[in-house]
mmCIF file of C-alpha atoms in Angstrom:
data_model
loop_
_atom_site.group_PDB
_atom_site.id
_atom_site.type_symbol
_atom_site.label_atom_id
_atom_site.label_comp_id
_atom_site.label_asym_id
_atom_site.label_seq_id
_atom_site.Cartn_x
_atom_site.Cartn_y
_atom_site.Cartn_z
ATOM 1 C CA MET B 6 -30.301 -184.249 66.753
ATOM 2 C CA PRO B 7 -32.373 -184.648 63.520
ATOM 3 C CA GLU B 8 -35.285 -182.824 65.153
ATOM 4 C CA ARG B 9 -33.042 -179.927 66.197
ATOM 5 C CA ASP B 10 -31.536 -179.808 62.715
ATOM 6 C CA LEU B 11 -35.025 -179.834 61.209
ATOM 7 C CA ALA B 12 -36.057 -176.837 63.303
ATOM 8 C CA LEU B 13 -32.933 -174.999 62.178
ATOM 9 C CA LEU B 14 -33.516 -175.845 58.505
ATOM 10 C CA THR B 15 -37.118 -174.680 58.787
ATOM 11 C CA GLU B 16 -36.060 -171.378 60.291
ATOM 12 C CA ALA B 17 -33.557 -170.807 57.477
ATOM 13 C CA ALA B 18 -36.004 -171.836 54.743
ATOM 14 C CA ARG B 19 -38.718 -169.476 55.937
ATOM 15 C CA ALA B 20 -36.218 -166.626 56.237
ATOM 16 C CA ALA B 21 -35.003 -167.325 52.698
ATOM 17 C CA GLY B 22 -38.604 -167.274 51.510
ATOM 18 C CA GLU B 23 -39.004 -163.704 52.748
ATOM 19 C CA VAL B 24 -35.898 -162.695 50.812
ATOM 20 C CA ALA B 25 -36.920 -164.523 47.630
ATOM 21 C CA LEU B 26 -40.370 -162.937 47.577
ATOM 22 C CA ARG B 27 -38.837 -159.466 47.674
ATOM 23 C CA TYR B 28 -37.173 -160.231 44.323
ATOM 24 C CA TRP B 29 -39.914 -162.412 42.800
ATOM 25 C CA LYS B 30 -41.859 -160.643 40.036
ATOM 26 C CA ASN B 31 -39.606 -157.625 40.590
ATOM 27 C CA ALA B 32 -37.227 -158.088 37.620
ATOM 28 C CA PRO B 33 -34.240 -159.537 39.537
ATOM 29 C CA LYS B 34 -30.866 -159.357 37.834
ATOM 30 C CA ALA B 35 -30.182 -162.692 36.110
ATOM 31 C CA TRP B 36 -27.345 -164.208 34.121
ATOM 32 C CA ASP B 37 -26.056 -167.593 32.936
ATOM 33 C CA LYS B 38 -23.361 -169.506 34.792
ATOM 34 C CA ALA B 39 -20.528 -171.365 33.060
ATOM 35 C CA ASP B 40 -22.735 -174.448 32.641
ATOM 36 C CA ALA B 41 -25.443 -172.285 30.979
ATOM 37 C CA SER B 42 -27.840 -172.654 33.924
ATOM 38 C CA PRO B 43 -29.436 -169.416 35.107
ATOM 39 C CA VAL B 44 -28.786 -167.656 38.394
ATOM 40 C CA THR B 45 -30.207 -164.466 39.858
ATOM 41 C CA GLU B 46 -29.282 -161.992 42.527
ATOM 42 C CA ALA B 47 -32.045 -163.614 44.585
ATOM 43 C CA ASP B 48 -30.288 -167.007 44.461
ATOM 44 C CA LEU B 49 -27.141 -165.435 45.862
ATOM 45 C CA ALA B 50 -28.965 -163.411 48.501
ATOM 46 C CA CYS B 51 -30.822 -166.510 49.693
ATOM 47 C CA ASN B 52 -27.607 -168.517 49.689
ATOM 48 C CA ASP B 53 -25.833 -165.931 51.842
ATOM 49 C CA LEU B 54 -28.729 -165.749 54.288
ATOM 50 C CA ILE B 55 -29.130 -169.530 54.601
ATOM 51 C CA GLN B 56 -25.396 -170.066 54.975
ATOM 52 C CA GLY B 57 -25.182 -167.445 57.685
ATOM 53 C CA ILE B 58 -28.032 -168.953 59.731
ATOM 54 C CA LEU B 59 -26.928 -172.569 59.366
ATOM 55 C CA ARG B 60 -23.189 -172.274 59.743
ATOM 56 C CA ARG B 61 -23.399 -169.993 62.757
ATOM 57 C CA ALA B 62 -25.509 -172.641 64.458
ATOM 58 C CA ARG B 63 -23.487 -175.686 63.266
ATOM 59 C CA PRO B 64 -19.926 -174.526 62.453
ATOM 60 C CA SER B 65 -18.599 -178.110 62.336
ATOM 61 C CA TYR B 66 -20.956 -179.157 59.527
ATOM 62 C CA GLY B 67 -19.659 -179.298 55.976
ATOM 63 C CA TRP B 68 -21.271 -177.170 53.289
ATOM 64 C CA LEU B 69 -22.492 -178.039 49.793
ATOM 65 C CA SER B 70 -24.610 -175.518 47.904
ATOM 66 C CA GLU B 71 -25.341 -174.865 44.259
ATOM 67 C CA GLU B 72 -24.326 -171.233 44.688
ATOM 68 C CA THR B 73 -21.089 -171.692 46.663
ATOM 69 C CA PRO B 74 -17.781 -172.897 45.138
ATOM 70 C CA ASP B 75 -17.307 -176.464 46.345
ATOM 71 C CA ASP B 76 -14.837 -176.986 49.150
ATOM 72 C CA THR B 77 -13.625 -180.585 49.377
ATOM 73 C CA ALA B 78 -13.158 -180.113 53.130
ATOM 74 C CA ARG B 79 -16.809 -181.198 53.362
ATOM 75 C CA LEU B 80 -15.723 -184.737 52.454
ATOM 76 C CA ASP B 81 -13.944 -185.037 55.800
ATOM 77 C CA THR B 82 -16.869 -183.880 57.932
ATOM 78 C CA GLU B 83 -19.348 -186.155 59.706
ATOM 79 C CA TYR B 84 -22.367 -183.935 59.000
ATOM 80 C CA GLN B 85 -23.068 -181.702 56.010
ATOM 81 C CA PHE B 86 -25.611 -179.116 54.912
ATOM 82 C CA ILE B 87 -26.775 -179.710 51.319
ATOM 83 C CA ILE B 88 -28.571 -176.652 49.990
ATOM 84 C CA ASP B 89 -30.249 -175.306 46.877
ATOM 85 C CA PRO B 90 -31.066 -171.680 47.712
ATOM 86 C CA ILE B 91 -33.638 -171.500 44.893
ATOM 87 C CA ASP B 92 -34.545 -174.678 43.043
ATOM 88 C CA GLY B 93 -36.443 -173.883 39.868
ATOM 89 C CA THR B 94 -34.656 -170.630 39.048
ATOM 90 C CA ARG B 95 -36.177 -170.518 35.555
ATOM 91 C CA ALA B 96 -39.658 -170.626 37.096
ATOM 92 C CA PHE B 97 -38.604 -167.931 39.561
ATOM 93 C CA ILE B 98 -37.401 -165.672 36.746
ATOM 94 C CA ALA B 99 -40.643 -166.254 34.832
ATOM 95 C CA GLY B 100 -42.699 -165.199 37.845
ATOM 96 C CA GLU B 101 -44.126 -168.691 38.354
ATOM 97 C CA LYS B 102 -44.986 -170.038 41.803
ATOM 98 C CA HIS B 103 -43.298 -173.446 41.676
ATOM 99 C CA PHE B 104 -39.811 -172.574 42.911
ATOM 100 C CA SER B 105 -38.505 -173.839 46.220
ATOM 101 C CA HIS B 106 -35.803 -173.673 48.851
ATOM 102 C CA SER B 107 -34.275 -177.127 49.382
ATOM 103 C CA LEU B 108 -32.340 -177.669 52.621
ATOM 104 C CA ALA B 109 -31.005 -180.931 54.041
ATOM 105 C CA VAL B 110 -28.557 -182.369 56.547
ATOM 106 C CA ALA B 111 -26.553 -185.480 55.677
ATOM 107 C CA HIS B 112 -24.773 -187.812 58.096
ATOM 108 C CA ASN B 113 -22.289 -190.290 56.671
ATOM 109 C CA GLY B 114 -23.903 -190.118 53.245
ATOM 110 C CA LYS B 115 -27.534 -190.378 54.394
ATOM 111 C CA ILE B 116 -30.045 -187.549 54.720
ATOM 112 C CA THR B 117 -31.283 -187.149 58.286
ATOM 113 C CA ALA B 118 -33.333 -183.930 58.137
ATOM 114 C CA ALA B 119 -34.998 -182.248 55.176
ATOM 115 C CA VAL B 120 -37.049 -179.165 54.353
ATOM 116 C CA VAL B 121 -38.517 -178.046 51.036
ATOM 117 C CA TYR B 122 -40.315 -174.704 51.222
ATOM 118 C CA LEU B 123 -42.286 -172.984 48.442
ATOM 119 C CA PRO B 124 -42.620 -169.370 49.564
ATOM 120 C CA ALA B 125 -44.975 -168.240 46.794
ATOM 121 C CA LEU B 126 -47.391 -170.985 47.884
ATOM 122 C CA ASP B 127 -46.431 -170.854 51.586
ATOM 123 C CA LYS B 128 -46.131 -174.649 51.462
ATOM 124 C CA LEU B 129 -43.663 -176.454 53.739
ATOM 125 C CA TYR B 130 -42.573 -180.091 53.412
ATOM 126 C CA THR B 131 -40.456 -181.699 56.146
ATOM 127 C CA ALA B 132 -39.072 -185.037 57.265
ATOM 128 C CA THR B 133 -36.453 -186.607 59.511
ATOM 129 C CA GLU B 134 -34.793 -189.968 58.986
ATOM 130 C CA TYR B 135 -37.098 -191.811 61.413
ATOM 131 C CA GLY B 136 -40.063 -189.434 61.499
ATOM 132 C CA PRO B 137 -43.067 -188.963 59.217
ATOM 133 C CA ALA B 138 -43.194 -186.892 56.061
ATOM 134 C CA LEU B 139 -45.293 -183.779 56.622
ATOM 135 C CA ARG B 140 -46.788 -181.005 54.523
ATOM 136 C CA ASP B 141 -47.629 -177.966 56.618
ATOM 137 C CA GLY B 142 -47.522 -180.207 59.672
ATOM 138 C CA GLN B 143 -49.937 -182.803 58.289
ATOM 139 C CA LEU B 144 -49.000 -186.411 57.514
ATOM 140 C CA ILE B 145 -48.576 -187.217 53.825
ATOM 141 C CA THR B 146 -48.259 -190.522 51.974
ATOM 142 C CA CYS B 147 -47.465 -191.450 48.398
ATOM 143 C CA SER B 148 -49.875 -193.086 45.972
ATOM 144 C CA ARG B 149 -50.193 -196.841 45.527
ATOM 145 C CA LYS B 150 -50.462 -196.973 41.735
ATOM 146 C CA SER B 151 -48.637 -199.338 39.412
ATOM 147 C CA LEU B 152 -47.828 -198.873 35.731
ATOM 148 C CA ALA B 153 -51.112 -200.606 34.878
ATOM 149 C CA ASP B 154 -53.050 -197.818 36.637
ATOM 150 C CA ASP B 155 -52.267 -195.061 34.084
ATOM 151 C CA PRO B 156 -49.911 -193.213 36.459
ATOM 152 C CA ASN B 157 -49.119 -189.522 36.211
ATOM 153 C CA ILE B 158 -45.337 -189.047 36.306
ATOM 154 C CA LEU B 159 -43.399 -185.808 36.657
ATOM 155 C CA THR B 160 -40.527 -185.770 34.193
ATOM 156 C CA SER B 161 -38.775 -183.745 31.513
ATOM 157 C CA LYS B 162 -38.960 -184.499 27.797
ATOM 158 C CA ASN B 163 -35.533 -186.144 27.978
ATOM 159 C CA SER B 164 -37.058 -189.115 29.773
ATOM 160 C CA LEU B 165 -39.409 -189.739 26.855
ATOM 161 C CA ASP B 166 -36.526 -190.751 24.578
ATOM 162 C CA PRO B 167 -37.225 -194.390 23.586
ATOM 163 C CA GLN B 168 -33.514 -195.162 24.004
ATOM 164 C CA ASN B 169 -34.014 -194.862 27.771
ATOM 165 C CA TRP B 170 -36.378 -197.838 27.720
ATOM 166 C CA ARG B 171 -35.869 -201.486 26.793
ATOM 167 C CA ASN B 172 -39.121 -201.947 24.899
ATOM 168 C CA GLY B 173 -39.989 -198.388 23.955
ATOM 169 C CA LEU B 174 -41.633 -195.714 26.046
ATOM 170 C CA PRO B 175 -44.063 -197.108 28.654
ATOM 171 C CA ASN B 176 -47.607 -195.776 28.776
ATOM 172 C CA PHE B 177 -48.020 -193.053 31.395
ATOM 173 C CA GLN B 178 -49.277 -189.499 31.718
ATOM 174 C CA ARG B 179 -46.535 -186.868 31.778
ATOM 175 C CA SER B 180 -46.497 -183.676 33.838
ATOM 176 C CA PHE B 181 -43.736 -181.254 34.791
ATOM 177 C CA ARG B 182 -42.666 -178.809 37.490
ATOM 178 C CA ALA B 183 -39.477 -176.772 37.268
ATOM 179 C CA SER B 184 -38.209 -177.554 40.772
ATOM 180 C CA LEU B 185 -36.900 -181.099 41.102
ATOM 181 C CA ALA B 186 -37.168 -180.840 44.885
ATOM 182 C CA TYR B 187 -40.849 -179.936 44.520
ATOM 183 C CA ARG B 188 -41.401 -182.853 42.134
ATOM 184 C CA LEU B 189 -40.136 -185.210 44.840
ATOM 185 C CA CYS B 190 -42.515 -183.632 47.360
ATOM 186 C CA LEU B 191 -45.468 -183.934 44.972
ATOM 187 C CA VAL B 192 -44.765 -187.655 44.849
ATOM 188 C CA ALA B 193 -44.577 -187.692 48.643
ATOM 189 C CA ASP B 194 -48.013 -186.143 49.075
ATOM 190 C CA GLY B 195 -49.657 -188.313 46.416
ATOM 191 C CA SER B 196 -50.381 -185.475 43.976
ATOM 192 C CA PHE B 197 -48.396 -187.430 41.374
ATOM 193 C CA ASP B 198 -47.477 -191.100 41.229
ATOM 194 C CA GLY B 199 -43.797 -190.713 40.421
ATOM 195 C CA MET B 200 -40.969 -188.508 39.231
ATOM 196 C CA ILE B 201 -38.085 -189.651 37.071
ATOM 197 C CA THR B 202 -34.983 -188.159 35.541
ATOM 198 C CA PHE B 203 -32.356 -190.056 33.581
ATOM 199 C CA MET B 204 -29.983 -187.097 33.592
ATOM 200 C CA ASP B 205 -27.343 -186.881 36.311
ATOM 201 C CA ALA B 206 -28.921 -185.154 39.287
ATOM 202 C CA TRP B 207 -27.127 -182.730 41.583
ATOM 203 C CA GLU B 208 -27.266 -183.565 45.271
ATOM 204 C CA TRP B 209 -28.666 -180.154 46.190
ATOM 205 C CA ASP B 210 -31.688 -180.870 43.956
ATOM 206 C CA THR B 211 -32.466 -184.290 45.431
ATOM 207 C CA ALA B 212 -31.193 -184.308 49.032
ATOM 208 C CA ALA B 213 -34.191 -182.873 50.864
ATOM 209 C CA GLY B 214 -36.945 -184.138 48.575
ATOM 210 C CA SER B 215 -35.603 -187.675 48.445
ATOM 211 C CA LEU B 216 -35.945 -188.115 52.214
ATOM 212 C CA ILE B 217 -39.409 -186.560 52.241
ATOM 213 C CA ALA B 218 -40.542 -188.907 49.449
ATOM 214 C CA ALA B 219 -39.008 -191.951 51.135
ATOM 215 C CA ARG B 220 -40.589 -191.183 54.516
ATOM 216 C CA ALA B 221 -43.936 -190.841 52.713
ATOM 217 C CA GLY B 222 -43.564 -194.416 51.471
ATOM 218 C CA ALA B 223 -42.143 -193.884 47.995
ATOM 219 C CA LYS B 224 -39.254 -195.895 46.603
ATOM 220 C CA VAL B 225 -36.311 -193.636 45.791
ATOM 221 C CA SER B 226 -33.242 -194.605 43.771
ATOM 222 C CA ASP B 227 -30.978 -193.654 40.922
ATOM 223 C CA LYS B 228 -31.811 -194.891 37.400
ATOM 224 C CA PHE B 229 -30.058 -198.183 38.147
ATOM 225 C CA GLY B 230 -32.253 -198.835 41.174
ATOM 226 C CA LEU B 231 -29.460 -198.093 43.644
ATOM 227 C CA ALA B 232 -29.908 -195.998 46.772
ATOM 228 C CA LEU B 233 -28.945 -192.335 46.592
ATOM 229 C CA ASP B 234 -25.823 -191.490 48.591
ATOM 230 C CA PHE B 235 -24.827 -187.971 49.503
ATOM 231 C CA ASN B 236 -21.705 -185.903 50.140
ATOM 232 C CA ALA B 237 -19.998 -187.610 47.211
ATOM 233 C CA ALA B 238 -16.967 -186.018 45.600
ATOM 234 C CA GLY B 239 -18.843 -185.300 42.369
ATOM 235 C CA ALA B 240 -22.058 -184.319 44.186
ATOM 236 C CA GLN B 241 -24.223 -186.097 41.593
ATOM 237 C CA SER B 242 -26.275 -189.251 41.223
ATOM 238 C CA ALA B 243 -26.992 -191.247 38.061
ATOM 239 C CA GLY B 244 -30.477 -189.873 37.613
ATOM 240 C CA ALA B 245 -33.245 -190.069 40.192
ATOM 241 C CA PHE B 246 -36.462 -192.083 40.443
ATOM 242 C CA ALA B 247 -39.053 -191.586 43.195
ATOM 243 C CA CYS B 248 -42.305 -193.437 42.713
ATOM 244 C CA ALA B 249 -45.110 -195.339 44.353
ATOM 245 C CA PRO B 250 -43.538 -198.692 45.289
ATOM 246 C CA LEU B 251 -45.263 -200.851 42.655
ATOM 247 C CA LEU B 252 -44.716 -198.226 39.976
ATOM 248 C CA HIS B 253 -41.025 -198.012 40.833
ATOM 249 C CA ASP B 254 -40.665 -201.771 40.492
ATOM 250 C CA ASP B 255 -42.506 -201.737 37.166
ATOM 251 C CA LEU B 256 -40.325 -198.967 35.734
ATOM 252 C CA MET B 257 -37.071 -200.527 36.898
ATOM 253 C CA MET B 258 -37.943 -203.603 34.851
ATOM 254 C CA LEU B 259 -38.193 -201.440 31.739
ATOM 255 C CA VAL B 260 -35.301 -199.001 32.145
ATOM 256 C CA ASN B 261 -32.503 -199.338 29.622
ATOM 257 C CA ALA B 262 -29.762 -198.317 32.040
#
C-alpha cells in the first residue's frame, strides 16, 4: 500500500507543479489570510487539483491541507492525506525557485508515504515508511557531522534567540530556505547538516519531509526530542528538529525547552 500511495502522491505533485509554474513569475493574485500568512490563487488552484486527484483515488482517506478548512472527520479515519499545496508561498510570490509541493499519507499517526516536489528545479524527493529516501530516484543519506564539526543548519532568525538555549547560542553556520519541507529534504540529501525550528510547526509543513529525512538517516523530533505524530487535533508539533544523528544529540543537550 505505501508504494501505491507513493505513486499516487507523485502523480499529484507533478500535476500540481505544472499548475504552479503557469502562475510563477506571472504576477499571481495574492492576499493575507487571517493569520497574516500569504496565499495566492496558485495555492488554491494547486490545492483543488491535488485534492481532486487524491480523493478520487482514495475516498476513504481523511484530508488535512493548509488551504482547506479543517474537517475533524479526519480524526476518525485510519489513513489521511496531509498536504501543503505550495510550501514557501513567500518565495513563490517573489519569483524564487525554492518553493515546493508537500504531500504525505499518514496511518495511525505515522507517515507512510511522502513526496516533496520542487517544480521550478524539477527536483523530486520521495520515501516510504520502510523504503529508502530518494532524490530523483537516487539514494540519498544525511551527513554525519556533530556540533564540533562546524555544522551548517537551516533555520530562521527566531532560533538564534539565546533564550532558546541553556548556555547561549551554540556555534554553527546558519542558512535558510523558505520551504520547511525543502529544508527537511536538504538535510536528507546531506546538503545541510540539520534544520531546526522552535516555533510550532504545522503538520502539512513537516509530514512529507520528516519521513524523507528519517529514511535518509537523520534524527527527527520536536524541540523536546519527542517523535512527531500526525493527524492530531491541533495539527501542530512543538517545533521540529531534523539533523545528522550526532548533531541532533548534541543540540538536544543544549535546548532550553
